[in-house]
Structures are given as structure tokens and as C-alpha cells.
């Protein structure tokens, strides 16, 4: 007469095994199981790292890959303040940092005690060219106009960039100057901690022109507040009405990139969990739309491959800074 209770118990056990628990057991899988993620942005709101981080976080949440992603800013010293904080968070698998070429350069120019080789590589996300922009009422209508005035009196034609010396906007501006026949040391470069501060200065006439990422300037370009003189990529870009520097007679080609790193000392399992989250992001319509909207090129690379890329970038940036007499 105990058959019915036994059958009921078996059915209840099967239900427990088949129906996923509402509360995570702690055995987290890829992507959607990364909870409580904090993304540090090592520059001010409105800059390239900030736009990339907030765009990625929003896409993750809208596509149900994860929830409650916190993005916070910790600017200073071209991103090396944030880098130092990240390195001090050893073993913290709930924090990552949005970063890119600018941090690589700032490590050298700011003589940072921490480097990207001290972090755990997660992924490279995007590549993006820089653009040369002026305010809508600027007297410079073409690159030729700008270069003519720039060469005549470099000190009175300040160029602004959304990165500190050694960062992508600084490197792009210096390579532009060198290609145009100016000595980099004669250039009056004005650094800003992110694209938001830079654009305000371009629009306010505090600098003669700006060099920054496309995504940071697109809204002002579309609104007619900024005019594009040139783009630093090898080919023209859809949606941007401007020639390349090469087309304009300046033999320079330059591309920026951005990625994600985590603190040192996290486990291989935790590193892979973060890699899986950003891998899952690549296939979402939200992220694909963001790439197209911001003019970003997908450049996804993960783990050790991204770590090797960081090491090569570190050497290349050091060589360029030395060649330009800036290191």
C-alpha cells in the first residue's frame, strides 16, 4: 500500500531535477549568468571608453544576457588612475575596465607603476578611425586650409584631443602634423579627459580643431554643429561626409581600438565566464545596431590572443612616442 507515496515522491524529485531553480545555485554558466558586473570607465562621461561601455551594458541588458550592469567613471592621468584601481582589485571577477589604445600610451607618458600586462585580458571589441573636425563657423573649410594656417603659426592653431599625450587622439594629431610637414614638438596639443570635454571646446572656439573618435562626434555632426575635414582611416566611411587624410594629400592612416580587461588574479573559469558574456554580446541585434550606428568596426579578439595584441601594442606605442620625441 506504499506504492502511491513512492510514486508521488519520485514525481516530486523529477520535477526538482527538470525544472530550473529560480535562484542561482552558484554554478554560473556563460553569458547570462554573470551577475553584479561593474564596468569601470577610466575617463570622463562622453568619451570613447564611456560610450563603448554604456552601449555594451545597455545591449547586454536589453538582450537579457545579464542584469544590473553598473558603469562608473574614475577619470585621471589618461586612464592610469583607473588602471591602478583595477590592478588593486586583484581576484575581483565582478569588475572589468573599458579601455583602449589611450591607456597603452598613458602608461608610458605618465610613467604609471601599473601596466596592462598586470591585468587579465578579456577582449578587444571594436576599431574606429579618428576624424578631424571643426566648428560649423570655422574659417577652415578643407584640410588644405587648415594645414596652411597650421604650418604658418603652429602655436596659434591649437588642436584638441580627447586623450592625454600618448593616447589615440594625441597620436593621430601628431602623425597628422608630421605627415603635413610640421615637427610634432611645434604642435600646440590641448588634451581633454574624454571626447565630451573636447567637443565643448571645439564648439566654443577654445581650440582651432579637434581630433577624436567618430562615435563621440556623430550627434554634433548630424546636427550641423561640427564639420568633418577628414577621416584617418584608409577609406571613406559610410555616413561621414569627409575625405580621408590621404585623399587630402597627407599620407597618414590611423585606427583606434577599444577593449575590456579584468583585474589580475581571477581564475581561468571566471576569465572564461567574462569572455563568454562578451562573446554572446557579439550576436545580439542590439550590439550589431550599435556598431553600425556608431561607425565602429567589429574587431573581436579574446583571452590570450588579446593579451598578445596588448603586448605588441605596448611595444609599438613606445617606439612611436620615441620616434616623435615624446618619450
Short mmCIF file of C-alpha atoms in Angstrom, two decimals:
data_model
loop_
_atom_site.label_atom_id
_atom_site.label_comp_id
_atom_site.label_asym_id
_atom_site.label_seq_id
_atom_site.Cartn_x
_atom_site.Cartn_y
_atom_site.Cartn_z
CA UNK A 1 0.00 0.00 0.00
CA UNK A 2 3.06 2.31 -0.13
CA UNK A 3 3.23 2.45 -3.92
CA UNK A 4 1.34 5.76 -4.23
CA UNK A 5 3.57 7.67 -1.78
CA UNK A 6 6.64 6.30 -3.54
CA UNK A 7 5.32 7.37 -6.94
CA UNK A 8 4.46 10.83 -5.60
CA UNK A 9 7.95 11.20 -4.18
CA UNK A 10 9.51 10.15 -7.49
CA UNK A 11 7.40 12.65 -9.41
CA UNK A 12 8.38 15.44 -7.00
CA UNK A 13 12.08 14.55 -7.35
CA UNK A 14 11.81 14.55 -11.14
CA UNK A 15 10.21 17.98 -11.04
CA UNK A 16 13.07 19.34 -8.96
CA UNK A 17 15.62 17.91 -11.40
CA UNK A 18 13.84 19.04 -14.58
CA UNK A 19 12.58 22.50 -13.59
CA UNK A 20 15.46 25.02 -13.28
CA UNK A 21 15.66 26.69 -9.87
CA UNK A 22 14.51 30.28 -9.61
CA UNK A 23 17.57 31.16 -7.57
CA UNK A 24 21.04 30.50 -8.97
CA UNK A 25 22.84 27.69 -7.25
CA UNK A 26 26.14 29.48 -7.72
CA UNK A 27 27.24 27.29 -10.63
CA UNK A 28 27.10 30.04 -13.20
CA UNK A 29 27.29 29.35 -16.89
CA UNK A 30 28.30 31.62 -19.76
CA UNK A 31 26.85 35.00 -20.58
CA UNK A 32 23.53 35.43 -18.85
CA UNK A 33 24.78 34.11 -15.52
CA UNK A 34 27.29 36.92 -14.89
CA UNK A 35 25.60 38.91 -12.13
CA UNK A 36 26.53 42.18 -10.46
CA UNK A 37 29.07 43.21 -13.09
CA UNK A 38 30.70 46.62 -12.61
CA UNK A 39 32.35 48.31 -15.59
CA UNK A 40 34.92 50.98 -14.79
CA UNK A 41 35.44 53.79 -17.31
CA UNK A 42 38.86 55.42 -16.77
CA UNK A 43 37.88 58.76 -18.31
CA UNK A 44 35.06 61.31 -18.11
CA UNK A 45 31.47 60.80 -19.29
CA UNK A 46 31.06 61.28 -23.03
CA UNK A 47 34.47 59.88 -24.00
CA UNK A 48 35.09 56.86 -26.18
CA UNK A 49 35.55 54.39 -23.34
CA UNK A 50 32.40 55.71 -21.70
CA UNK A 51 30.28 55.49 -24.86
CA UNK A 52 31.54 51.97 -25.57
CA UNK A 53 30.96 50.73 -22.01
CA UNK A 54 27.47 52.17 -21.69
CA UNK A 55 26.48 50.95 -25.14
CA UNK A 56 27.68 47.42 -24.34
CA UNK A 57 25.98 47.39 -20.92
CA UNK A 58 22.67 48.55 -22.41
CA UNK A 59 22.86 45.94 -25.19
CA UNK A 60 23.59 43.19 -22.64
CA UNK A 61 20.57 44.12 -20.55
CA UNK A 62 18.19 44.65 -23.48
CA UNK A 63 19.16 41.24 -24.92
CA UNK A 64 18.77 39.55 -21.50
CA UNK A 65 22.40 38.44 -21.34
CA UNK A 66 22.69 39.83 -17.84
CA UNK A 67 21.09 42.35 -15.47
CA UNK A 68 22.05 45.32 -13.34
CA UNK A 69 25.35 46.18 -15.01
CA UNK A 70 26.84 49.21 -13.26
CA UNK A 71 29.01 51.58 -15.30
CA UNK A 72 31.03 54.11 -13.32
CA UNK A 73 33.70 56.69 -14.16
CA UNK A 74 37.08 57.03 -12.50
CA UNK A 75 39.00 59.55 -14.65
CA UNK A 76 42.54 60.77 -14.22
CA UNK A 77 46.02 60.69 -15.76
CA UNK A 78 44.86 59.44 -19.14
CA UNK A 79 43.24 56.33 -17.70
CA UNK A 80 46.09 55.23 -15.46
CA UNK A 81 44.23 56.18 -12.26
CA UNK A 82 41.55 53.69 -13.25
CA UNK A 83 44.18 51.16 -14.28
CA UNK A 84 45.79 51.39 -10.85
CA UNK A 85 42.41 50.83 -9.22
CA UNK A 86 41.73 47.80 -11.40
CA UNK A 87 45.09 46.21 -10.60
CA UNK A 88 44.41 46.75 -6.88
CA UNK A 89 41.15 44.77 -7.22
CA UNK A 90 43.08 41.51 -7.50
CA UNK A 91 40.80 38.47 -7.70
CA UNK A 92 37.61 40.51 -8.23
CA UNK A 93 35.71 38.71 -11.00
CA UNK A 94 32.82 41.19 -10.89
CA UNK A 95 34.75 44.17 -12.24
CA UNK A 96 36.13 44.96 -15.69
CA UNK A 97 37.53 48.11 -17.27
CA UNK A 98 36.70 49.65 -20.62
CA UNK A 99 39.98 50.70 -22.22
CA UNK A 100 41.92 51.07 -25.43
CA UNK A 101 44.95 52.48 -27.15
CA UNK A 102 44.87 55.59 -24.96
CA UNK A 103 45.68 53.65 -21.81
CA UNK A 104 48.59 51.93 -23.57
CA UNK A 105 50.13 55.32 -24.35
CA UNK A 106 49.34 56.87 -20.98
CA UNK A 107 51.21 54.12 -19.17
CA UNK A 108 54.36 55.42 -20.89
CA UNK A 109 53.76 59.16 -20.77
CA UNK A 110 52.55 59.13 -17.15
CA UNK A 111 55.19 56.60 -16.05
CA UNK A 112 52.45 54.52 -14.46
CA UNK A 113 53.55 51.89 -11.92
CA UNK A 114 50.81 49.61 -13.30
CA UNK A 115 50.57 48.41 -16.89
CA UNK A 116 48.07 46.47 -18.94
CA UNK A 117 50.35 43.46 -18.65
CA UNK A 118 49.29 43.39 -14.98
CA UNK A 119 45.63 42.83 -15.93
CA UNK A 120 43.63 39.84 -17.16
CA UNK A 121 42.80 40.24 -20.87
CA UNK A 122 39.15 39.70 -21.75
CA UNK A 123 38.55 41.01 -25.25
CA UNK A 124 39.15 43.59 -27.93
CA UNK A 125 35.74 44.84 -29.04
CA UNK A 126 35.96 47.44 -31.79
CA UNK A 127 38.14 49.50 -34.07
CA UNK A 128 37.35 53.07 -35.00
CA UNK A 129 39.09 55.76 -37.07
CA UNK A 130 39.57 59.28 -35.78
CA UNK A 131 38.19 62.32 -37.53
CA UNK A 132 39.41 65.89 -37.87
CA UNK A 133 36.56 68.25 -37.00
CA UNK A 134 35.98 72.00 -36.76
CA UNK A 135 33.04 74.09 -35.58
CA UNK A 136 30.44 74.96 -38.21
CA UNK A 137 31.62 78.60 -38.33
CA UNK A 138 35.34 77.74 -38.60
CA UNK A 139 37.31 79.51 -41.35
CA UNK A 140 38.89 76.16 -42.26
CA UNK A 141 36.81 74.55 -45.00
CA UNK A 142 39.33 71.93 -46.12
CA UNK A 143 42.43 70.15 -44.85
CA UNK A 144 44.48 72.41 -47.15
CA UNK A 145 43.06 75.50 -45.42
CA UNK A 146 43.90 74.07 -42.02
CA UNK A 147 47.40 72.88 -42.91
CA UNK A 148 48.29 76.23 -44.48
CA UNK A 149 47.40 78.11 -41.29
CA UNK A 150 48.86 75.42 -39.04
CA UNK A 151 52.28 75.48 -40.75
CA UNK A 152 52.38 79.28 -40.77
CA UNK A 153 51.88 79.57 -37.00
CA UNK A 154 51.58 76.21 -35.14
CA UNK A 155 51.31 77.75 -31.71
CA UNK A 156 48.23 79.78 -32.63
CA UNK A 157 46.36 76.83 -34.16
CA UNK A 158 45.74 74.63 -31.11
CA UNK A 159 44.49 71.12 -31.71
CA UNK A 160 42.39 69.39 -29.09
CA UNK A 161 42.17 65.66 -28.45
CA UNK A 162 40.11 63.54 -26.10
CA UNK A 163 43.14 61.76 -24.70
CA UNK A 164 46.31 62.66 -22.84
CA UNK A 165 49.75 62.54 -24.52
CA UNK A 166 50.34 59.02 -25.77
CA UNK A 167 46.63 58.39 -26.29
CA UNK A 168 44.95 57.74 -29.65
CA UNK A 169 43.77 61.28 -30.34
CA UNK A 170 47.22 62.63 -29.43
CA UNK A 171 48.99 60.07 -31.61
CA UNK A 172 46.61 60.74 -34.51
CA UNK A 173 47.16 64.50 -34.20
CA UNK A 174 50.94 64.12 -34.06
CA UNK A 175 51.02 61.76 -37.04
CA UNK A 176 48.77 64.20 -38.92
CA UNK A 177 51.19 67.02 -38.09
CA UNK A 178 54.21 65.01 -39.15
CA UNK A 179 52.51 64.00 -42.40
CA UNK A 180 51.64 67.62 -43.08
CA UNK A 181 55.25 68.71 -42.65
CA UNK A 182 55.18 70.08 -39.10
CA UNK A 183 57.52 68.96 -36.33
CA UNK A 184 55.48 67.28 -33.56
CA UNK A 185 57.22 69.36 -30.89
CA UNK A 186 55.90 72.56 -32.51
CA UNK A 187 52.29 71.43 -32.19
CA UNK A 188 50.09 73.08 -29.55
CA UNK A 189 48.18 69.99 -28.43
CA UNK A 190 45.50 70.54 -25.79
CA UNK A 191 44.46 67.31 -24.02
CA UNK A 192 40.97 66.70 -22.68
CA UNK A 193 39.83 63.83 -20.49
CA UNK A 194 37.40 62.36 -22.98
CA UNK A 195 35.51 63.36 -26.11
CA UNK A 196 32.75 65.18 -24.25
CA UNK A 197 35.09 67.85 -22.89
CA UNK A 198 36.87 68.10 -26.25
CA UNK A 199 33.73 68.72 -28.27
CA UNK A 200 32.63 71.53 -25.95
CA UNK A 201 35.98 73.22 -26.53
CA UNK A 202 35.80 72.82 -30.30
CA UNK A 203 32.28 74.23 -30.37
CA UNK A 204 33.29 77.04 -28.01
CA UNK A 205 36.33 78.02 -30.11
CA UNK A 206 38.86 77.20 -27.41
CA UNK A 207 40.77 75.04 -29.89
CA UNK A 208 41.05 75.52 -33.66
CA UNK A 209 40.14 71.93 -34.45
CA UNK A 210 39.69 68.58 -32.76
CA UNK A 211 40.79 65.02 -33.38
CA UNK A 212 38.57 62.34 -31.86
CA UNK A 213 36.60 59.17 -32.50
CA UNK A 214 33.63 59.13 -34.85
CA UNK A 215 31.19 57.83 -32.24
CA UNK A 216 31.87 60.73 -29.90
CA UNK A 217 31.14 63.35 -32.58
CA UNK A 218 28.37 61.83 -34.66
CA UNK A 219 25.43 63.59 -32.97
CA UNK A 220 27.01 67.04 -33.35
CA UNK A 221 27.97 66.28 -36.95
CA UNK A 222 24.43 65.22 -37.82
CA UNK A 223 23.08 68.33 -36.07
CA UNK A 224 25.33 70.51 -38.23
CA UNK A 225 27.32 71.88 -35.29
CA UNK A 226 30.57 70.23 -36.40
CA UNK A 227 32.10 69.92 -39.86
CA UNK A 228 34.33 66.99 -40.80
CA UNK A 229 37.53 67.93 -42.62
CA UNK A 230 38.99 64.43 -42.86
CA UNK A 231 38.90 60.88 -41.56
CA UNK A 232 42.06 58.98 -40.56
CA UNK A 233 41.11 55.58 -41.99
CA UNK A 234 42.36 54.29 -45.31
CA UNK A 235 38.91 54.51 -46.89
CA UNK A 236 35.95 56.85 -46.66
CA UNK A 237 33.31 55.98 -44.10
CA UNK A 238 29.59 55.48 -44.68
CA UNK A 239 27.56 58.24 -43.12
CA UNK A 240 30.50 60.65 -42.72
CA UNK A 241 30.78 63.40 -45.32
CA UNK A 242 34.53 63.86 -45.44
CA UNK A 243 37.61 62.65 -47.36
CA UNK A 244 40.46 60.61 -45.93
CA UNK A 245 43.68 62.34 -44.96
CA UNK A 246 45.38 60.51 -47.81
CA UNK A 247 42.87 61.91 -50.30
CA UNK A 248 43.66 65.32 -48.84
CA UNK A 249 47.37 64.97 -49.55
CA UNK A 250 48.51 63.87 -46.06
CA UNK A 251 49.96 60.36 -46.16
CA UNK A 252 48.63 59.16 -42.80
CA UNK A 253 46.40 56.22 -41.89
CA UNK A 254 45.40 55.61 -38.27
CA UNK A 255 42.86 53.42 -36.46
CA UNK A 256 41.94 53.39 -32.78
CA UNK A 257 40.61 50.36 -30.87
CA UNK A 258 38.84 49.61 -27.59
CA UNK A 259 38.54 46.55 -25.40
CA UNK A 260 37.98 45.14 -21.92
CA UNK A 261 40.35 43.91 -19.21
CA UNK A 262 39.75 42.47 -15.74
CA UNK A 263 41.77 42.57 -12.51
CA UNK A 264 44.73 40.24 -12.07
CA UNK A 265 44.37 37.04 -10.10
CA UNK A 266 40.93 35.90 -11.27
CA UNK A 267 40.53 32.21 -12.04
CA UNK A 268 40.55 30.78 -15.56
CA UNK A 269 36.89 29.84 -15.06
CA UNK A 270 35.97 33.41 -14.17
CA UNK A 271 38.01 34.79 -17.07
CA UNK A 272 36.21 32.45 -19.45
CA UNK A 273 32.82 33.43 -18.00
CA UNK A 274 33.54 37.08 -18.81
CA UNK A 275 34.82 36.16 -22.27
CA UNK A 276 31.62 34.18 -22.87
CA UNK A 277 29.48 37.17 -21.87
CA UNK A 278 31.18 39.47 -24.39
CA UNK A 279 31.16 36.68 -27.00
CA UNK A 280 27.39 36.33 -26.57
CA UNK A 281 27.09 40.11 -26.96
CA UNK A 282 28.52 39.93 -30.49
CA UNK A 283 25.49 38.03 -31.78
CA UNK A 284 22.80 40.33 -30.39
CA UNK A 285 20.88 42.65 -32.74
CA UNK A 286 21.33 45.42 -30.17
CA UNK A 287 25.13 45.30 -30.44
CA UNK A 288 25.08 44.91 -34.22
CA UNK A 289 22.89 48.01 -34.44
CA UNK A 290 25.29 49.89 -32.13
CA UNK A 291 28.27 49.02 -34.34
CA UNK A 292 26.53 50.42 -37.39
CA UNK A 293 25.13 53.47 -35.61
CA UNK A 294 28.49 54.50 -34.13
CA UNK A 295 30.63 53.68 -37.14
CA UNK A 296 32.51 51.01 -35.21
CA UNK A 297 34.20 48.07 -36.90
CA UNK A 298 33.88 44.71 -35.17
CA UNK A 299 37.37 43.59 -34.10
CA UNK A 300 36.57 40.84 -31.61
CA UNK A 301 39.55 39.05 -30.11
CA UNK A 302 39.67 37.28 -26.76
CA UNK A 303 41.86 35.89 -23.99
CA UNK A 304 45.47 35.08 -24.73
CA UNK A 305 45.21 36.37 -28.29
CA UNK A 306 44.10 39.75 -26.97
CA UNK A 307 46.88 39.60 -24.36
CA UNK A 308 49.47 39.10 -27.12
CA UNK A 309 47.94 42.01 -29.04
CA UNK A 310 48.27 44.24 -25.94
CA UNK A 311 51.94 43.32 -25.59
CA UNK A 312 52.61 44.20 -29.26
CA UNK A 313 50.70 47.46 -28.94
CA UNK A 314 52.76 48.39 -25.89
CA UNK A 315 55.99 47.96 -27.85
CA UNK A 316 54.67 49.78 -30.94
CA UNK A 317 53.37 52.78 -28.98
CA UNK A 318 56.69 53.07 -27.13
CA UNK A 319 58.50 53.09 -30.48
CA UNK A 320 56.18 55.77 -31.95
CA UNK A 321 56.50 58.02 -28.89
CA UNK A 322 60.29 57.71 -29.06
CA UNK A 323 60.29 58.48 -32.80
CA UNK A 324 58.15 61.57 -32.22
CA UNK A 325 60.45 62.68 -29.40
CA UNK A 326 57.64 62.40 -26.88
CA UNK A 327 59.00 59.68 -24.63
#
